[in-house]
Amino acid sequence: MAPQQQEEEDGFVYTVDEALTALGFGKFQYLVLGYAGLGSMVDAVEVMILSFIGPALKSQWGLSSTQETLITTVVFAGMLIGASFWGILSDNYGRRKSLLIVAIVTTVCAFLSSFSPNYISLLILRMLVGTGLGGGPVYGSWFLEFVPSRNRGIWMVIYSTFWTIGTILEALLAMIIMPRLGWRWLLALSSIPSFAALFLYSFTVESPRYLCAEGRISDAYDILSKIAVVNQKKLPPGMLVSDQVMELNEELLEPRANKIFNFKTGLSSSLMLLSPKLLRITLLMWVVYFGNSFSYYGIILLTSQFSTGENKCFSVASHVKNDTSLYTDVFITSLAELPGLLISALVVEKVGRKVSMALMYVLGSLFLFPLVVPQNEVLTTALLFGARIWVIGTFTLAGVYCPEIYPTSVRATGCGVASAVGRIAGMVSPIVAVQLVRGCHQMAAIILFEVVLILSAISVLLFPLETKGRELVDHVSL
């Protein structure tokens, strides 16, 4: 504390944003990015695996289509529970504690599920895995709070690439493992990233922004000092203060009608999201996250359905009759996420979050629309490839926009609850993408995807502000 006490005498103050700007994006942030990215890869691997184990278990255990769909549904049900819980836990007890519990739950349950003796035990364990995966937004919020405001959007897009890397690696792993060793080995080997996240947890630190928002200025200063040492930079001269203190000081100099209200004294974190200041943002964000999950997971499931050749009705699936096509098509469409991420990185800081997301929703709907009628195998794969480019773009930009628009005091809760709503979409999506298509209602399924995408685009345009270039705020101003 001696250096800070000396600087306090100089009469200068600075916020976490100003400190991070001075420290820049250096070696320390790269380490944070690596760990948060590993958490994102865990999510991608455990979600993508659903595309492969469902058809395999249907054949091996003689499951009905409903039972096969339920394997995916229970994972998203667990994510629905976890997303809300981990966000509230993170905002009230810290990002770091939440990361530990998330890693433990996901790792243990993911590995044990490979030993499931029967269908019921598999459902229970995969639901618990989903509960752990619901902590995904905590990784994103934690990483964001170490990033300087300049080019923050690009770094969040780079963080999103870890998800895509996870999907591609899982598709490759499935191509190698499933035909030779089966689904149990795929589940076991897919849990390796989870074990890595648990092992590397000891190297993580708490978010200085969270510490400041909690009034733990000294602890936040210690973390920022470590960042300065690792990045070989210097903190700004003066004393570290929270965003709340800065706004209160501004009120003393220039009285305003607005005031800071600490919701934690009376209301839970979840109720903060429905306050007059955040209600519009929260409701629109729920629509966007629902649309993203519904369309993204729907495209993945459509790919598997059109590749398995199990449909009795006339569709492109009838031309494909082997498991190799499933692995190949899922792998090819997973590669679509690479150009999608590249485009996102190019537009996020130049065009902005809102306009980019709206445009990508429209383009995604245009690629899906021709599938209202059956197409040949090559064209179907190409259309799904194109749709996935734009849908991963909206998913990525929403992942940037959501934690930016919410204040630190409710950031993880806001993103967590929005993610939970997205998990509801993940539960509904298999009914549309699997049950309707297998029931010879391909046109109805695609039209539903079109409606969701257009409503999502409209919701994005109704958001009250653009977050490009804006500093993060710590508390809600009323």
PDB file of N, CA, C and O in Angstrom, residues 251-309:
ATOM      1  N   GLU A 251     -20.758  14.491  -9.174  1.00  0.00           N
ATOM      2  CA  GLU A 251     -21.994  15.098  -8.682  1.00  0.00           C
ATOM      3  C   GLU A 251     -21.700  16.255  -7.740  1.00  0.00           C
ATOM      4  O   GLU A 251     -22.417  17.245  -7.723  1.00  0.00           O
ATOM      5  N   LEU A 252     -20.645  16.123  -6.932  1.00  0.00           N
ATOM      6  CA  LEU A 252     -20.294  17.200  -6.013  1.00  0.00           C
ATOM      7  C   LEU A 252     -19.871  18.451  -6.772  1.00  0.00           C
ATOM      8  O   LEU A 252     -20.158  19.577  -6.370  1.00  0.00           O
ATOM      9  N   LEU A 253     -19.197  18.224  -7.894  1.00  0.00           N
ATOM     10  CA  LEU A 253     -18.737  19.367  -8.682  1.00  0.00           C
ATOM     11  C   LEU A 253     -19.852  19.924  -9.555  1.00  0.00           C
ATOM     12  O   LEU A 253     -19.916  21.117  -9.800  1.00  0.00           O
ATOM     13  N   GLU A 254     -20.703  19.050 -10.030  1.00  0.00           N
ATOM     14  CA  GLU A 254     -21.759  19.478 -10.945  1.00  0.00           C
ATOM     15  C   GLU A 254     -23.018  18.674 -10.628  1.00  0.00           C
ATOM     16  O   GLU A 254     -23.225  17.583 -11.152  1.00  0.00           O
ATOM     17  N   PRO A 255     -23.892  19.175  -9.738  1.00  0.00           N
ATOM     18  CA  PRO A 255     -25.068  18.422  -9.300  1.00  0.00           C
ATOM     19  C   PRO A 255     -25.936  17.988 -10.482  1.00  0.00           C
ATOM     20  O   PRO A 255     -26.185  18.756 -11.396  1.00  0.00           O
ATOM     21  N   ARG A 256     -26.406  16.722 -10.410  1.00  0.00           N
ATOM     22  CA  ARG A 256     -27.277  16.197 -11.444  1.00  0.00           C
ATOM     23  C   ARG A 256     -28.439  15.472 -10.793  1.00  0.00           C
ATOM     24  O   ARG A 256     -28.389  15.114  -9.623  1.00  0.00           O
ATOM     25  N   ALA A 257     -29.466  15.218 -11.591  1.00  0.00           N
ATOM     26  CA  ALA A 257     -30.647  14.535 -11.055  1.00  0.00           C
ATOM     27  C   ALA A 257     -30.365  13.054 -10.818  1.00  0.00           C
ATOM     28  O   ALA A 257     -30.943  12.425  -9.948  1.00  0.00           O
ATOM     29  N   ASN A 258     -29.432  12.496 -11.620  1.00  0.00           N
ATOM     30  CA  ASN A 258     -29.128  11.078 -11.484  1.00  0.00           C
ATOM     31  C   ASN A 258     -28.361  10.796 -10.197  1.00  0.00           C
ATOM     32  O   ASN A 258     -27.616  11.621  -9.709  1.00  0.00           O
ATOM     33  N   LYS A 259     -28.523   9.601  -9.693  1.00  0.00           N
ATOM     34  CA  LYS A 259     -27.761   9.179  -8.528  1.00  0.00           C
ATOM     35  C   LYS A 259     -27.450   7.695  -8.631  1.00  0.00           C
ATOM     36  O   LYS A 259     -28.074   6.965  -9.383  1.00  0.00           O
ATOM     37  N   ILE A 260     -26.458   7.274  -7.894  1.00  0.00           N
ATOM     38  CA  ILE A 260     -26.074   5.876  -7.906  1.00  0.00           C
ATOM     39  C   ILE A 260     -26.877   5.130  -6.863  1.00  0.00           C
ATOM     40  O   ILE A 260     -26.986   5.570  -5.731  1.00  0.00           O
ATOM     41  N   PHE A 261     -27.402   3.995  -7.269  1.00  0.00           N
ATOM     42  CA  PHE A 261     -28.186   3.189  -6.340  1.00  0.00           C
ATOM     43  C   PHE A 261     -27.606   1.787  -6.281  1.00  0.00           C
ATOM     44  O   PHE A 261     -27.478   1.118  -7.299  1.00  0.00           O
ATOM     45  N   ASN A 262     -27.220   1.347  -5.120  1.00  0.00           N
ATOM     46  CA  ASN A 262     -26.654   0.020  -4.950  1.00  0.00           C
ATOM     47  C   ASN A 262     -27.770  -0.985  -4.683  1.00  0.00           C
ATOM     48  O   ASN A 262     -28.287  -1.083  -3.582  1.00  0.00           O
ATOM     49  N   PHE A 263     -28.153  -1.698  -5.692  1.00  0.00           N
ATOM     50  CA  PHE A 263     -29.269  -2.625  -5.585  1.00  0.00           C
ATOM     51  C   PHE A 263     -29.017  -3.750  -4.594  1.00  0.00           C
ATOM     52  O   PHE A 263     -29.959  -4.340  -4.065  1.00  0.00           O
ATOM     53  N   LYS A 264     -27.755  -4.073  -4.345  1.00  0.00           N
ATOM     54  CA  LYS A 264     -27.459  -5.230  -3.509  1.00  0.00           C
ATOM     55  C   LYS A 264     -27.893  -5.028  -2.072  1.00  0.00           C
ATOM     56  O   LYS A 264     -27.924  -5.969  -1.299  1.00  0.00           O
ATOM     57  N   THR A 265     -28.221  -3.788  -1.696  1.00  0.00           N
ATOM     58  CA  THR A 265     -28.689  -3.560  -0.333  1.00  0.00           C
ATOM     59  C   THR A 265     -30.106  -4.053  -0.134  1.00  0.00           C
ATOM     60  O   THR A 265     -30.527  -4.234   0.997  1.00  0.00           O
ATOM     61  N   GLY A 266     -30.850  -4.239  -1.191  1.00  0.00           N
ATOM     62  CA  GLY A 266     -32.234  -4.632  -0.991  1.00  0.00           C
ATOM     63  C   GLY A 266     -32.776  -5.655  -1.956  1.00  0.00           C
ATOM     64  O   GLY A 266     -33.668  -6.410  -1.600  1.00  0.00           O
ATOM     65  N   LEU A 267     -32.252  -5.712  -3.190  1.00  0.00           N
ATOM     66  CA  LEU A 267     -32.807  -6.588  -4.216  1.00  0.00           C
ATOM     67  C   LEU A 267     -31.765  -7.584  -4.690  1.00  0.00           C
ATOM     68  O   LEU A 267     -30.583  -7.322  -4.657  1.00  0.00           O
ATOM     69  N   SER A 268     -32.218  -8.703  -5.160  1.00  0.00           N
ATOM     70  CA  SER A 268     -31.294  -9.703  -5.693  1.00  0.00           C
ATOM     71  C   SER A 268     -30.771  -9.254  -7.045  1.00  0.00           C
ATOM     72  O   SER A 268     -31.353  -8.393  -7.706  1.00  0.00           O
ATOM     73  N   SER A 269     -29.675  -9.870  -7.467  1.00  0.00           N
ATOM     74  CA  SER A 269     -29.068  -9.506  -8.747  1.00  0.00           C
ATOM     75  C   SER A 269     -30.032  -9.712  -9.906  1.00  0.00           C
ATOM     76  O   SER A 269     -30.067  -8.915 -10.850  1.00  0.00           O
ATOM     77  N   SER A 270     -30.830 -10.765  -9.843  1.00  0.00           N
ATOM     78  CA  SER A 270     -31.737 -11.037 -10.951  1.00  0.00           C
ATOM     79  C   SER A 270     -32.800  -9.968 -11.082  1.00  0.00           C
ATOM     80  O   SER A 270     -33.213  -9.620 -12.202  1.00  0.00           O
ATOM     81  N   LEU A 271     -33.270  -9.403  -9.957  1.00  0.00           N
ATOM     82  CA  LEU A 271     -34.289  -8.361 -10.018  1.00  0.00           C
ATOM     83  C   LEU A 271     -33.728  -7.049 -10.551  1.00  0.00           C
ATOM     84  O   LEU A 271     -34.466  -6.223 -11.084  1.00  0.00           O
ATOM     85  N   MET A 272     -32.416  -6.845 -10.415  1.00  0.00           N
ATOM     86  CA  MET A 272     -31.811  -5.635 -10.961  1.00  0.00           C
ATOM     87  C   MET A 272     -32.035  -5.548 -12.466  1.00  0.00           C
ATOM     88  O   MET A 272     -32.190  -4.472 -13.031  1.00  0.00           O
ATOM     89  N   LEU A 273     -32.039  -6.698 -13.114  1.00  0.00           N
ATOM     90  CA  LEU A 273     -32.179  -6.718 -14.564  1.00  0.00           C
ATOM     91  C   LEU A 273     -33.530  -6.200 -15.020  1.00  0.00           C
ATOM     92  O   LEU A 273     -33.682  -5.786 -16.176  1.00  0.00           O
ATOM     93  N   LEU A 274     -34.522  -6.246 -14.126  1.00  0.00           N
ATOM     94  CA  LEU A 274     -35.862  -5.791 -14.480  1.00  0.00           C
ATOM     95  C   LEU A 274     -36.150  -4.394 -13.943  1.00  0.00           C
ATOM     96  O   LEU A 274     -37.293  -3.950 -13.932  1.00  0.00           O
ATOM     97  N   SER A 275     -35.104  -3.694 -13.504  1.00  0.00           N
ATOM     98  CA  SER A 275     -35.271  -2.309 -13.055  1.00  0.00           C
ATOM     99  C   SER A 275     -35.599  -1.435 -14.257  1.00  0.00           C
ATOM    100  O   SER A 275     -35.315  -1.794 -15.402  1.00  0.00           O
ATOM    101  N   PRO A 276     -36.235  -0.277 -14.053  1.00  0.00           N
ATOM    102  CA  PRO A 276     -36.611   0.589 -15.183  1.00  0.00           C
ATOM    103  C   PRO A 276     -35.445   0.923 -16.104  1.00  0.00           C
ATOM    104  O   PRO A 276     -35.622   1.023 -17.322  1.00  0.00           O
ATOM    105  N   LYS A 277     -34.250   1.062 -15.544  1.00  0.00           N
ATOM    106  CA  LYS A 277     -33.089   1.433 -16.348  1.00  0.00           C
ATOM    107  C   LYS A 277     -32.636   0.302 -17.268  1.00  0.00           C
ATOM    108  O   LYS A 277     -32.130   0.539 -18.369  1.00  0.00           O
ATOM    109  N   LEU A 278     -32.825  -0.946 -16.832  1.00  0.00           N
ATOM    110  CA  LEU A 278     -32.294  -2.087 -17.574  1.00  0.00           C
ATOM    111  C   LEU A 278     -33.368  -2.953 -18.226  1.00  0.00           C
ATOM    112  O   LEU A 278     -33.026  -3.877 -18.970  1.00  0.00           O
ATOM    113  N   LEU A 279     -34.639  -2.686 -17.966  1.00  0.00           N
ATOM    114  CA  LEU A 279     -35.709  -3.568 -18.429  1.00  0.00           C
ATOM    115  C   LEU A 279     -35.701  -3.745 -19.948  1.00  0.00           C
ATOM    116  O   LEU A 279     -35.755  -4.859 -20.468  1.00  0.00           O
ATOM    117  N   ARG A 280     -35.624  -2.635 -20.674  1.00  0.00           N
ATOM    118  CA  ARG A 280     -35.645  -2.701 -22.141  1.00  0.00           C
ATOM    119  C   ARG A 280     -34.451  -3.501 -22.665  1.00  0.00           C
ATOM    120  O   ARG A 280     -34.596  -4.370 -23.529  1.00  0.00           O
ATOM    121  N   ILE A 281     -33.278  -3.211 -22.117  1.00  0.00           N
ATOM    122  CA  ILE A 281     -32.077  -3.926 -22.533  1.00  0.00           C
ATOM    123  C   ILE A 281     -32.216  -5.421 -22.258  1.00  0.00           C
ATOM    124  O   ILE A 281     -31.906  -6.254 -23.112  1.00  0.00           O
ATOM    125  N   THR A 282     -32.716  -5.749 -21.077  1.00  0.00           N
ATOM    126  CA  THR A 282     -32.825  -7.149 -20.673  1.00  0.00           C
ATOM    127  C   THR A 282     -33.783  -7.927 -21.570  1.00  0.00           C
ATOM    128  O   THR A 282     -33.454  -9.016 -22.057  1.00  0.00           O
ATOM    129  N   LEU A 283     -34.959  -7.378 -21.819  1.00  0.00           N
ATOM    130  CA  LEU A 283     -35.950  -8.086 -22.633  1.00  0.00           C
ATOM    131  C   LEU A 283     -35.457  -8.281 -24.071  1.00  0.00           C
ATOM    132  O   LEU A 283     -35.628  -9.356 -24.658  1.00  0.00           O
ATOM    133  N   LEU A 284     -34.853  -7.235 -24.637  1.00  0.00           N
ATOM    134  CA  LEU A 284     -34.321  -7.351 -25.998  1.00  0.00           C
ATOM    135  C   LEU A 284     -33.167  -8.347 -26.049  1.00  0.00           C
ATOM    136  O   LEU A 284     -33.030  -9.116 -27.010  1.00  0.00           O
ATOM    137  N   MET A 285     -32.341  -8.345 -25.007  1.00  0.00           N
ATOM    138  CA  MET A 285     -31.214  -9.280 -24.968  1.00  0.00           C
ATOM    139  C   MET A 285     -31.709 -10.718 -24.896  1.00  0.00           C
ATOM    140  O   MET A 285     -31.110 -11.624 -25.493  1.00  0.00           O
ATOM    141  N   TRP A 286     -32.806 -10.939 -24.197  1.00  0.00           N
ATOM    142  CA  TRP A 286     -33.370 -12.286 -24.130  1.00  0.00           C
ATOM    143  C   TRP A 286     -33.809 -12.758 -25.515  1.00  0.00           C
ATOM    144  O   TRP A 286     -33.601 -13.918 -25.886  1.00  0.00           O
ATOM    145  N   VAL A 287     -34.436 -11.865 -26.274  1.00  0.00           N
ATOM    146  CA  VAL A 287     -34.869 -12.227 -27.626  1.00  0.00           C
ATOM    147  C   VAL A 287     -33.662 -12.575 -28.491  1.00  0.00           C
ATOM    148  O   VAL A 287     -33.658 -13.563 -29.239  1.00  0.00           O
ATOM    149  N   VAL A 288     -32.612 -11.749 -28.394  1.00  0.00           N
ATOM    150  CA  VAL A 288     -31.412 -11.962 -29.199  1.00  0.00           C
ATOM    151  C   VAL A 288     -30.735 -13.291 -28.849  1.00  0.00           C
ATOM    152  O   VAL A 288     -30.364 -14.064 -29.735  1.00  0.00           O
ATOM    153  N   TYR A 289     -30.591 -13.564 -27.564  1.00  0.00           N
ATOM    154  CA  TYR A 289     -29.939 -14.812 -27.167  1.00  0.00           C
ATOM    155  C   TYR A 289     -30.796 -16.021 -27.519  1.00  0.00           C
ATOM    156  O   TYR A 289     -30.260 -17.081 -27.872  1.00  0.00           O
ATOM    157  N   PHE A 290     -32.109 -15.880 -27.431  1.00  0.00           N
ATOM    158  CA  PHE A 290     -32.992 -16.968 -27.861  1.00  0.00           C
ATOM    159  C   PHE A 290     -32.802 -17.221 -29.347  1.00  0.00           C
ATOM    160  O   PHE A 290     -32.653 -18.369 -29.779  1.00  0.00           O
ATOM    161  N   GLY A 291     -32.801 -16.154 -30.123  1.00  0.00           N
ATOM    162  CA  GLY A 291     -32.637 -16.286 -31.572  1.00  0.00           C
ATOM    163  C   GLY A 291     -31.304 -16.887 -31.949  1.00  0.00           C
ATOM    164  O   GLY A 291     -31.211 -17.746 -32.845  1.00  0.00           O
ATOM    165  N   ASN A 292     -30.238 -16.476 -31.262  1.00  0.00           N
ATOM    166  CA  ASN A 292     -28.908 -17.009 -31.563  1.00  0.00           C
ATOM    167  C   ASN A 292     -28.827 -18.507 -31.301  1.00  0.00           C
ATOM    168  O   ASN A 292     -28.364 -19.277 -32.144  1.00  0.00           O
ATOM    169  N   SER A 293     -29.263 -18.925 -30.124  1.00  0.00           N
ATOM    170  CA  SER A 293     -29.175 -20.341 -29.769  1.00  0.00           C
ATOM    171  C   SER A 293     -30.102 -21.190 -30.635  1.00  0.00           C
ATOM    172  O   SER A 293     -29.721 -22.278 -31.094  1.00  0.00           O
ATOM    173  N   PHE A 294     -31.303 -20.697 -30.861  1.00  0.00           N
ATOM    174  CA  PHE A 294     -32.275 -21.443 -31.657  1.00  0.00           C
ATOM    175  C   PHE A 294     -31.740 -21.700 -33.063  1.00  0.00           C
ATOM    176  O   PHE A 294     -31.814 -22.817 -33.579  1.00  0.00           O
ATOM    177  N   SER A 295     -31.181 -20.665 -33.681  1.00  0.00           N
ATOM    178  CA  SER A 295     -30.704 -20.798 -35.059  1.00  0.00           C
ATOM    179  C   SER A 295     -29.371 -21.540 -35.124  1.00  0.00           C
ATOM    180  O   SER A 295     -29.168 -22.398 -35.991  1.00  0.00           O
ATOM    181  N   TYR A 296     -28.452 -21.245 -34.196  1.00  0.00           N
ATOM    182  CA  TYR A 296     -27.125 -21.868 -34.243  1.00  0.00           C
ATOM    183  C   TYR A 296     -27.211 -23.377 -34.023  1.00  0.00           C
ATOM    184  O   TYR A 296     -26.718 -24.167 -34.834  1.00  0.00           O
ATOM    185  N   TYR A 297     -27.843 -23.782 -32.930  1.00  0.00           N
ATOM    186  CA  TYR A 297     -27.946 -25.210 -32.647  1.00  0.00           C
ATOM    187  C   TYR A 297     -28.883 -25.889 -33.641  1.00  0.00           C
ATOM    188  O   TYR A 297     -28.705 -27.068 -33.962  1.00  0.00           O
ATOM    189  N   GLY A 298     -29.847 -25.136 -34.126  1.00  0.00           N
ATOM    190  CA  GLY A 298     -30.744 -25.679 -35.137  1.00  0.00           C
ATOM    191  C   GLY A 298     -30.002 -26.033 -36.416  1.00  0.00           C
ATOM    192  O   GLY A 298     -30.241 -27.090 -37.022  1.00  0.00           O
ATOM    193  N   ILE A 299     -29.080 -25.179 -36.838  1.00  0.00           N
ATOM    194  CA  ILE A 299     -28.296 -25.447 -38.046  1.00  0.00           C
ATOM    195  C   ILE A 299     -27.424 -26.683 -37.853  1.00  0.00           C
ATOM    196  O   ILE A 299     -27.288 -27.518 -38.756  1.00  0.00           O
ATOM    197  N   ILE A 300     -26.830 -26.821 -36.664  1.00  0.00           N
ATOM    198  CA  ILE A 300     -26.005 -28.003 -36.388  1.00  0.00           C
ATOM    199  C   ILE A 300     -26.853 -29.279 -36.451  1.00  0.00           C
ATOM    200  O   ILE A 300     -26.464 -30.282 -37.060  1.00  0.00           O
ATOM    201  N   LEU A 301     -28.039 -29.219 -35.846  1.00  0.00           N
ATOM    202  CA  LEU A 301     -28.909 -30.397 -35.844  1.00  0.00           C
ATOM    203  C   LEU A 301     -29.483 -30.676 -37.231  1.00  0.00           C
ATOM    204  O   LEU A 301     -29.642 -31.836 -37.619  1.00  0.00           O
ATOM    205  N   LEU A 302     -29.785 -29.621 -37.991  1.00  0.00           N
ATOM    206  CA  LEU A 302     -30.248 -29.817 -39.367  1.00  0.00           C
ATOM    207  C   LEU A 302     -29.174 -30.521 -40.190  1.00  0.00           C
ATOM    208  O   LEU A 302     -29.481 -31.390 -41.021  1.00  0.00           O
ATOM    209  N   THR A 303     -27.924 -30.126 -39.960  1.00  0.00           N
ATOM    210  CA  THR A 303     -26.822 -30.763 -40.682  1.00  0.00           C
ATOM    211  C   THR A 303     -26.781 -32.257 -40.406  1.00  0.00           C
ATOM    212  O   THR A 303     -26.630 -33.074 -41.325  1.00  0.00           O
ATOM    213  N   SER A 304     -26.932 -32.633 -39.141  1.00  0.00           N
ATOM    214  CA  SER A 304     -26.896 -34.060 -38.795  1.00  0.00           C
ATOM    215  C   SER A 304     -28.114 -34.792 -39.348  1.00  0.00           C
ATOM    216  O   SER A 304     -28.012 -35.931 -39.803  1.00  0.00           O
ATOM    217  N   GLN A 305     -29.277 -34.128 -39.350  1.00  0.00           N
ATOM    218  CA  GLN A 305     -30.487 -34.769 -39.852  1.00  0.00           C
ATOM    219  C   GLN A 305     -30.428 -34.991 -41.359  1.00  0.00           C
ATOM    220  O   GLN A 305     -30.834 -36.026 -41.873  1.00  0.00           O
ATOM    221  N   PHE A 306     -29.923 -33.996 -42.087  1.00  0.00           N
ATOM    222  CA  PHE A 306     -29.830 -34.115 -43.537  1.00  0.00           C
ATOM    223  C   PHE A 306     -28.707 -35.059 -43.968  1.00  0.00           C
ATOM    224  O   PHE A 306     -28.578 -35.359 -45.149  1.00  0.00           O
ATOM    225  N   SER A 307     -27.876 -35.505 -42.999  1.00  0.00           N
ATOM    226  CA  SER A 307     -26.734 -36.350 -43.338  1.00  0.00           C
ATOM    227  C   SER A 307     -26.916 -37.810 -42.938  1.00  0.00           C
ATOM    228  O   SER A 307     -26.190 -38.675 -43.415  1.00  0.00           O
ATOM    229  N   THR A 308     -27.872 -38.092 -42.062  1.00  0.00           N
ATOM    230  CA  THR A 308     -28.006 -39.465 -41.553  1.00  0.00           C
ATOM    231  C   THR A 308     -28.819 -40.364 -42.464  1.00  0.00           C
ATOM    232  O   THR A 308     -28.732 -41.582 -42.382  1.00  0.00           O
ATOM    233  N   GLY A 309     -29.650 -39.757 -43.327  1.00  0.00           N
ATOM    234  CA  GLY A 309     -30.428 -40.574 -44.245  1.00  0.00           C
ATOM    235  C   GLY A 309     -31.557 -41.333 -43.598  1.00  0.00           C
ATOM    236  O   GLY A 309     -32.006 -42.351 -44.105  1.00  0.00           O
TER     237      GLY A 309
END
